Amino acid sequence: MHGPTVHDDIQRVLFSEEQIAQRVLELGRQITADYADAVARGEEIELVCLLRGSSIFMADLARAIKLPVRMDFMCVSSYGNGVHSSGMVRIQKDLADDVAGRHVIIVEDVIDSGLTLKFISKNLESRGPRSLEIAALVRKDLRDQADISCKYQGFACGDDFIVGYGLDFAERYRNLSEVCILDPKVYA
Ligand code: PRP
């Protein structure tokens, strides 16, 4: 076993590798229970991963769901290399699958302003899915967040800049095993 991340740029570990693993298993169990009947009826689940940040969460969550799932990937970006959302969401790579008639679960790493999910939910809803839900690893507890209904939420946190377990700052730190608070000196 490795110890916790020790890194000059990290202020502290917010969610440990063990906490994340536990919570992802719980979310997987919940999703398995919620969709078992639908799958038994022959309906399909489509996990839609929003690249790049959600790639690691997607890989773990998909394996925690004990039902057949399809997996597809969409690359969206709103932050560029900055700290704040630009509010402009761009689809850089669209899905390969047609999600019409399928139970879509959007897999997202973090809900910050909520602008990404607001945009993508509306976009996917227009494609005629049988149902549409959101699974987010972390939701920031912010007053001015967009109104998003997230059925499967891993954790909540404050307005700190978090990295790790897929989350980056300027494309760094994605491969940390924990979710960590970045030292403000890094982006000051
Ligand atoms: C980040 C993150 C979410 C989004 C959340 O993506 O991965 O997708 O921002 O922010 P919001 O709720 O304020 O919209 P980013 O655009 O940085 O791309 P990435 O996934 O490649 O890191």
mmCIF file of C-alpha atoms and ligand atoms in Angstrom:
data_model
loop_
_atom_site.group_PDB
_atom_site.id
_atom_site.type_symbol
_atom_site.label_atom_id
_atom_site.label_comp_id
_atom_site.label_asym_id
_atom_site.label_seq_id
_atom_site.Cartn_x
_atom_site.Cartn_y
_atom_site.Cartn_z
ATOM 1 C CA MET A 1 0.000 0.000 0.000
ATOM 2 C CA HIS A 2 1.117 3.507 -0.755
ATOM 3 C CA GLY A 3 0.860 6.220 1.831
ATOM 4 C CA PRO A 4 -1.111 9.393 1.275
ATOM 5 C CA THR A 5 0.059 11.812 -1.382
ATOM 6 C CA VAL A 6 2.944 13.944 -0.218
ATOM 7 C CA HIS A 7 3.427 16.757 -2.630
ATOM 8 C CA ASP A 8 4.627 20.321 -2.186
ATOM 9 C CA ASP A 9 1.671 21.670 -4.143
ATOM 10 C CA ILE A 10 -0.933 19.903 -2.011
ATOM 11 C CA GLN A 11 -2.356 21.658 1.028
ATOM 12 C CA ARG A 12 -4.114 18.574 2.358
ATOM 13 C CA VAL A 13 -5.913 15.382 1.393
ATOM 14 C CA LEU A 14 -9.681 15.942 1.379
ATOM 15 C CA PHE A 15 -10.932 12.456 0.471
ATOM 16 C CA SER A 16 -8.574 9.522 0.871
ATOM 17 C CA GLU A 17 -8.144 6.651 -1.546
ATOM 18 C CA GLU A 18 -10.035 4.385 0.885
ATOM 19 C CA GLN A 19 -12.909 6.838 1.361
ATOM 20 C CA ILE A 20 -13.290 7.233 -2.384
ATOM 21 C CA ALA A 21 -13.201 3.479 -2.995
ATOM 22 C CA GLN A 22 -15.858 2.927 -0.336
ATOM 23 C CA ARG A 23 -18.141 5.650 -1.632
ATOM 24 C CA VAL A 24 -17.800 4.539 -5.255
ATOM 25 C CA LEU A 25 -18.803 1.010 -4.226
ATOM 26 C CA GLU A 26 -21.867 2.422 -2.465
ATOM 27 C CA LEU A 27 -22.858 4.433 -5.527
ATOM 28 C CA GLY A 28 -22.381 1.345 -7.669
ATOM 29 C CA ARG A 29 -24.665 -0.661 -5.380
ATOM 30 C CA GLN A 30 -27.285 2.060 -5.455
ATOM 31 C CA ILE A 31 -27.233 2.265 -9.263
ATOM 32 C CA THR A 32 -27.319 -1.526 -9.535
ATOM 33 C CA ALA A 33 -30.423 -1.662 -7.347
ATOM 34 C CA ASP A 34 -32.124 1.218 -9.156
ATOM 35 C CA TYR A 35 -31.652 -0.159 -12.678
ATOM 36 C CA ALA A 36 -31.911 -3.930 -12.119
ATOM 37 C CA ASP A 37 -35.559 -4.075 -13.180
ATOM 38 C CA ALA A 38 -34.941 -1.961 -16.265
ATOM 39 C CA VAL A 39 -32.102 -4.216 -17.359
ATOM 40 C CA ALA A 40 -34.275 -7.278 -16.686
ATOM 41 C CA ARG A 41 -36.811 -5.769 -19.106
ATOM 42 C CA GLY A 42 -34.084 -5.614 -21.749
ATOM 43 C CA GLU A 43 -33.412 -1.869 -21.430
ATOM 44 C CA GLU A 44 -29.881 -0.555 -21.666
ATOM 45 C CA ILE A 45 -27.766 1.677 -19.441
ATOM 46 C CA GLU A 46 -25.411 4.133 -21.107
ATOM 47 C CA LEU A 47 -22.721 5.632 -18.922
ATOM 48 C CA VAL A 48 -21.615 8.939 -20.426
ATOM 49 C CA CYS A 49 -18.217 10.010 -19.166
ATOM 50 C CA LEU A 50 -17.344 13.677 -19.444
ATOM 51 C CA LEU A 51 -13.665 13.720 -20.312
ATOM 52 C CA ARG A 52 -11.163 14.308 -19.210
ATOM 53 C CA GLY A 53 -11.668 14.753 -15.474
ATOM 54 C CA SER A 54 -14.205 11.958 -15.035
ATOM 55 C CA SER A 55 -12.127 9.206 -16.616
ATOM 56 C CA ILE A 56 -10.883 7.720 -13.355
ATOM 57 C CA PHE A 57 -14.244 7.940 -11.591
ATOM 58 C CA MET A 58 -15.874 6.359 -14.660
ATOM 59 C CA ALA A 59 -13.465 3.437 -14.631
ATOM 60 C CA ASP A 60 -14.143 2.684 -10.979
ATOM 61 C CA LEU A 61 -17.876 3.392 -10.985
ATOM 62 C CA ALA A 62 -18.510 1.256 -14.064
ATOM 63 C CA ARG A 63 -16.907 -1.716 -12.337
ATOM 64 C CA ALA A 64 -18.928 -1.121 -9.180
ATOM 65 C CA ILE A 65 -22.181 -1.432 -11.168
ATOM 66 C CA LYS A 66 -23.067 -5.102 -11.311
ATOM 67 C CA LEU A 67 -25.200 -4.862 -14.423
ATOM 68 C CA PRO A 68 -24.310 -4.711 -18.109
ATOM 69 C CA VAL A 69 -23.583 -1.127 -19.124
ATOM 70 C CA ARG A 70 -22.517 0.617 -22.284
ATOM 71 C CA MET A 71 -19.770 3.203 -21.891
ATOM 72 C CA ASP A 72 -19.302 6.247 -24.060
ATOM 73 C CA PHE A 73 -17.208 9.361 -23.805
ATOM 74 C CA MET A 74 -17.741 13.000 -24.483
ATOM 75 C CA CYS A 75 -15.022 15.594 -24.258
ATOM 76 C CA VAL A 76 -16.222 18.932 -22.999
ATOM 77 C CA SER A 77 -14.292 21.864 -21.712
ATOM 78 C CA SER A 78 -15.201 25.053 -19.966
ATOM 79 C CA TYR A 79 -12.161 25.930 -17.891
ATOM 80 C CA GLY A 80 -9.205 25.921 -20.217
ATOM 81 C CA ASN A 81 -6.203 26.339 -17.951
ATOM 82 C CA GLY A 82 -7.901 28.776 -15.600
ATOM 83 C CA VAL A 83 -9.367 28.466 -12.114
ATOM 84 C CA HIS A 84 -12.843 29.811 -12.899
ATOM 85 C CA SER A 85 -15.406 28.487 -15.321
ATOM 86 C CA SER A 86 -15.530 30.497 -18.510
ATOM 87 C CA GLY A 87 -19.248 29.708 -18.697
ATOM 88 C CA MET A 88 -18.703 28.623 -22.287
ATOM 89 C CA VAL A 89 -19.025 24.858 -22.636
ATOM 90 C CA ARG A 90 -17.594 23.387 -25.802
ATOM 91 C CA ILE A 91 -18.115 19.834 -27.035
ATOM 92 C CA GLN A 92 -14.697 18.851 -28.297
ATOM 93 C CA LYS A 93 -15.620 15.215 -28.934
ATOM 94 C CA ASP A 94 -19.173 13.963 -29.128
ATOM 95 C CA LEU A 95 -20.580 10.534 -28.237
ATOM 96 C CA ALA A 96 -20.204 7.650 -30.652
ATOM 97 C CA ASP A 97 -23.450 6.025 -29.448
ATOM 98 C CA ASP A 98 -26.984 7.139 -30.110
ATOM 99 C CA VAL A 99 -28.461 7.405 -26.612
ATOM 100 C CA ALA A 100 -32.113 7.516 -27.709
ATOM 101 C CA GLY A 101 -34.174 5.026 -25.710
ATOM 102 C CA ARG A 102 -31.389 4.233 -23.277
ATOM 103 C CA HIS A 103 -31.048 4.995 -19.577
ATOM 104 C CA VAL A 104 -28.292 7.589 -19.598
ATOM 105 C CA ILE A 105 -26.186 8.303 -16.536
ATOM 106 C CA ILE A 106 -23.812 11.223 -16.948
ATOM 107 C CA VAL A 107 -20.616 10.540 -15.014
ATOM 108 C CA GLU A 108 -18.985 13.755 -13.820
ATOM 109 C CA ASP A 109 -16.060 14.350 -11.500
ATOM 110 C CA VAL A 110 -17.094 17.655 -9.956
ATOM 111 C CA ILE A 111 -20.058 20.005 -9.983
ATOM 112 C CA ASP A 112 -18.700 23.496 -9.466
ATOM 113 C CA SER A 113 -20.728 26.284 -11.092
ATOM 114 C CA GLY A 114 -22.933 23.550 -12.573
ATOM 115 C CA LEU A 115 -22.722 25.177 -16.002
ATOM 116 C CA THR A 116 -21.174 22.133 -17.653
ATOM 117 C CA LEU A 117 -23.911 19.798 -16.458
ATOM 118 C CA LYS A 118 -26.659 22.282 -17.188
ATOM 119 C CA PHE A 119 -25.492 22.475 -20.774
ATOM 120 C CA ILE A 120 -24.779 18.781 -21.257
ATOM 121 C CA SER A 121 -28.018 17.630 -19.573
ATOM 122 C CA LYS A 122 -30.033 19.792 -21.913
ATOM 123 C CA ASN A 123 -28.025 18.598 -24.875
ATOM 124 C CA LEU A 124 -28.451 14.901 -24.013
ATOM 125 C CA GLU A 125 -32.113 15.327 -23.085
ATOM 126 C CA SER A 126 -32.747 16.545 -26.635
ATOM 127 C CA ARG A 127 -31.463 13.183 -27.956
ATOM 128 C CA GLY A 128 -34.411 11.289 -26.464
ATOM 129 C CA PRO A 129 -32.960 9.078 -23.716
ATOM 130 C CA ARG A 130 -35.372 6.814 -21.803
ATOM 131 C CA SER A 131 -34.103 8.473 -18.614
ATOM 132 C CA LEU A 132 -31.291 10.813 -17.651
ATOM 133 C CA GLU A 133 -29.490 10.984 -14.303
ATOM 134 C CA ILE A 134 -26.215 12.372 -13.035
ATOM 135 C CA ALA A 135 -23.518 10.656 -11.002
ATOM 136 C CA ALA A 136 -20.990 13.129 -9.631
ATOM 137 C CA LEU A 137 -18.045 12.296 -7.442
ATOM 138 C CA VAL A 138 -17.983 15.661 -5.696
ATOM 139 C CA ARG A 139 -20.485 18.473 -5.556
ATOM 140 C CA LYS A 140 -19.306 21.833 -4.319
ATOM 141 C CA ASP A 141 -21.655 23.449 -1.863
ATOM 142 C CA LEU A 142 -22.062 26.845 -3.518
ATOM 143 C CA ARG A 143 -24.882 29.348 -3.252
ATOM 144 C CA ASP A 144 -24.825 30.457 -6.862
ATOM 145 C CA GLN A 145 -24.543 26.990 -8.405
ATOM 146 C CA ALA A 146 -26.840 26.173 -11.321
ATOM 147 C CA ASP A 147 -29.923 24.199 -10.370
ATOM 148 C CA ILE A 148 -28.824 20.613 -11.065
ATOM 149 C CA SER A 149 -30.541 17.439 -9.925
ATOM 150 C CA CYS A 150 -27.788 14.966 -9.082
ATOM 151 C CA LYS A 151 -29.165 11.592 -7.979
ATOM 152 C CA TYR A 152 -25.833 9.895 -7.320
ATOM 153 C CA GLN A 153 -23.451 12.125 -5.406
ATOM 154 C CA GLY A 154 -20.232 10.872 -3.868
ATOM 155 C CA PHE A 155 -19.130 13.741 -1.669
ATOM 156 C CA ALA A 156 -19.768 17.396 -0.921
ATOM 157 C CA CYS A 157 -17.086 20.008 -0.384
ATOM 158 C CA GLY A 158 -16.595 23.747 -0.054
ATOM 159 C CA ASP A 159 -15.118 26.163 -2.542
ATOM 160 C CA ASP A 160 -11.539 24.950 -2.348
ATOM 161 C CA PHE A 161 -9.622 24.179 -5.510
ATOM 162 C CA ILE A 162 -9.492 20.396 -5.594
ATOM 163 C CA VAL A 163 -7.288 18.119 -7.673
ATOM 164 C CA GLY A 164 -6.583 14.422 -7.955
ATOM 165 C CA TYR A 165 -8.573 11.297 -8.863
ATOM 166 C CA GLY A 166 -9.030 12.767 -12.333
ATOM 167 C CA LEU A 167 -9.269 16.426 -11.381
ATOM 168 C CA ASP A 168 -6.576 18.713 -12.677
ATOM 169 C CA PHE A 169 -5.110 22.132 -12.493
ATOM 170 C CA ALA A 170 -3.545 23.011 -15.861
ATOM 171 C CA GLU A 171 -3.506 19.272 -16.724
ATOM 172 C CA ARG A 172 -1.507 18.329 -13.635
ATOM 173 C CA TYR A 173 -2.380 16.156 -10.618
ATOM 174 C CA ARG A 174 -5.006 14.006 -12.352
ATOM 175 C CA ASN A 175 -3.250 10.812 -11.350
ATOM 176 C CA LEU A 176 -3.186 11.456 -7.618
ATOM 177 C CA SER A 177 -5.090 8.680 -5.854
ATOM 178 C CA GLU A 178 -6.855 11.046 -3.466
ATOM 179 C CA VAL A 179 -8.929 14.193 -3.883
ATOM 180 C CA CYS A 180 -6.731 16.939 -2.480
ATOM 181 C CA ILE A 181 -6.918 20.650 -1.843
ATOM 182 C CA LEU A 182 -4.379 22.431 -4.002
ATOM 183 C CA ASP A 183 -2.154 24.925 -2.255
ATOM 184 C CA PRO A 184 -3.380 28.390 -3.366
ATOM 185 C CA LYS A 185 0.249 29.407 -4.007
ATOM 186 C CA VAL A 186 0.109 27.223 -7.139
ATOM 187 C CA TYR A 187 -2.532 29.352 -8.837
ATOM 188 C CA ALA A 188 -2.130 32.666 -7.034
HETATM 189 C C1 PRP B 1 -14.138 20.631 -15.101
HETATM 190 C C2 PRP B 1 -14.708 19.397 -14.437
HETATM 191 C C3 PRP B 1 -16.172 19.449 -14.783
HETATM 192 C C4 PRP B 1 -16.445 20.926 -14.851
HETATM 193 C C5 PRP B 1 -17.170 21.375 -13.623
HETATM 194 O O1 PRP B 1 -13.903 20.333 -16.433
HETATM 195 O O2 PRP B 1 -14.102 18.228 -14.902
HETATM 196 O O3 PRP B 1 -16.431 18.860 -16.029
HETATM 197 O O4 PRP B 1 -15.189 21.591 -14.983
HETATM 198 O O5 PRP B 1 -17.304 22.763 -13.556
HETATM 199 P P1 PRP B 1 -18.665 23.565 -13.628
HETATM 200 O O6 PRP B 1 -19.662 22.852 -12.732
HETATM 201 O O7 PRP B 1 -18.275 24.905 -13.104
HETATM 202 O O8 PRP B 1 -19.116 23.598 -15.046
HETATM 203 P P2 PRP B 1 -12.840 21.078 -17.364
HETATM 204 O O9 PRP B 1 -13.571 21.984 -18.298
HETATM 205 O O10 PRP B 1 -11.765 21.707 -16.523
HETATM 206 O O11 PRP B 1 -12.271 19.889 -18.227
HETATM 207 P P3 PRP B 1 -11.551 18.505 -17.745
HETATM 208 O O12 PRP B 1 -12.660 17.543 -17.358
HETATM 209 O O13 PRP B 1 -10.803 18.063 -18.965
HETATM 210 O O14 PRP B 1 -10.634 18.812 -16.582
#
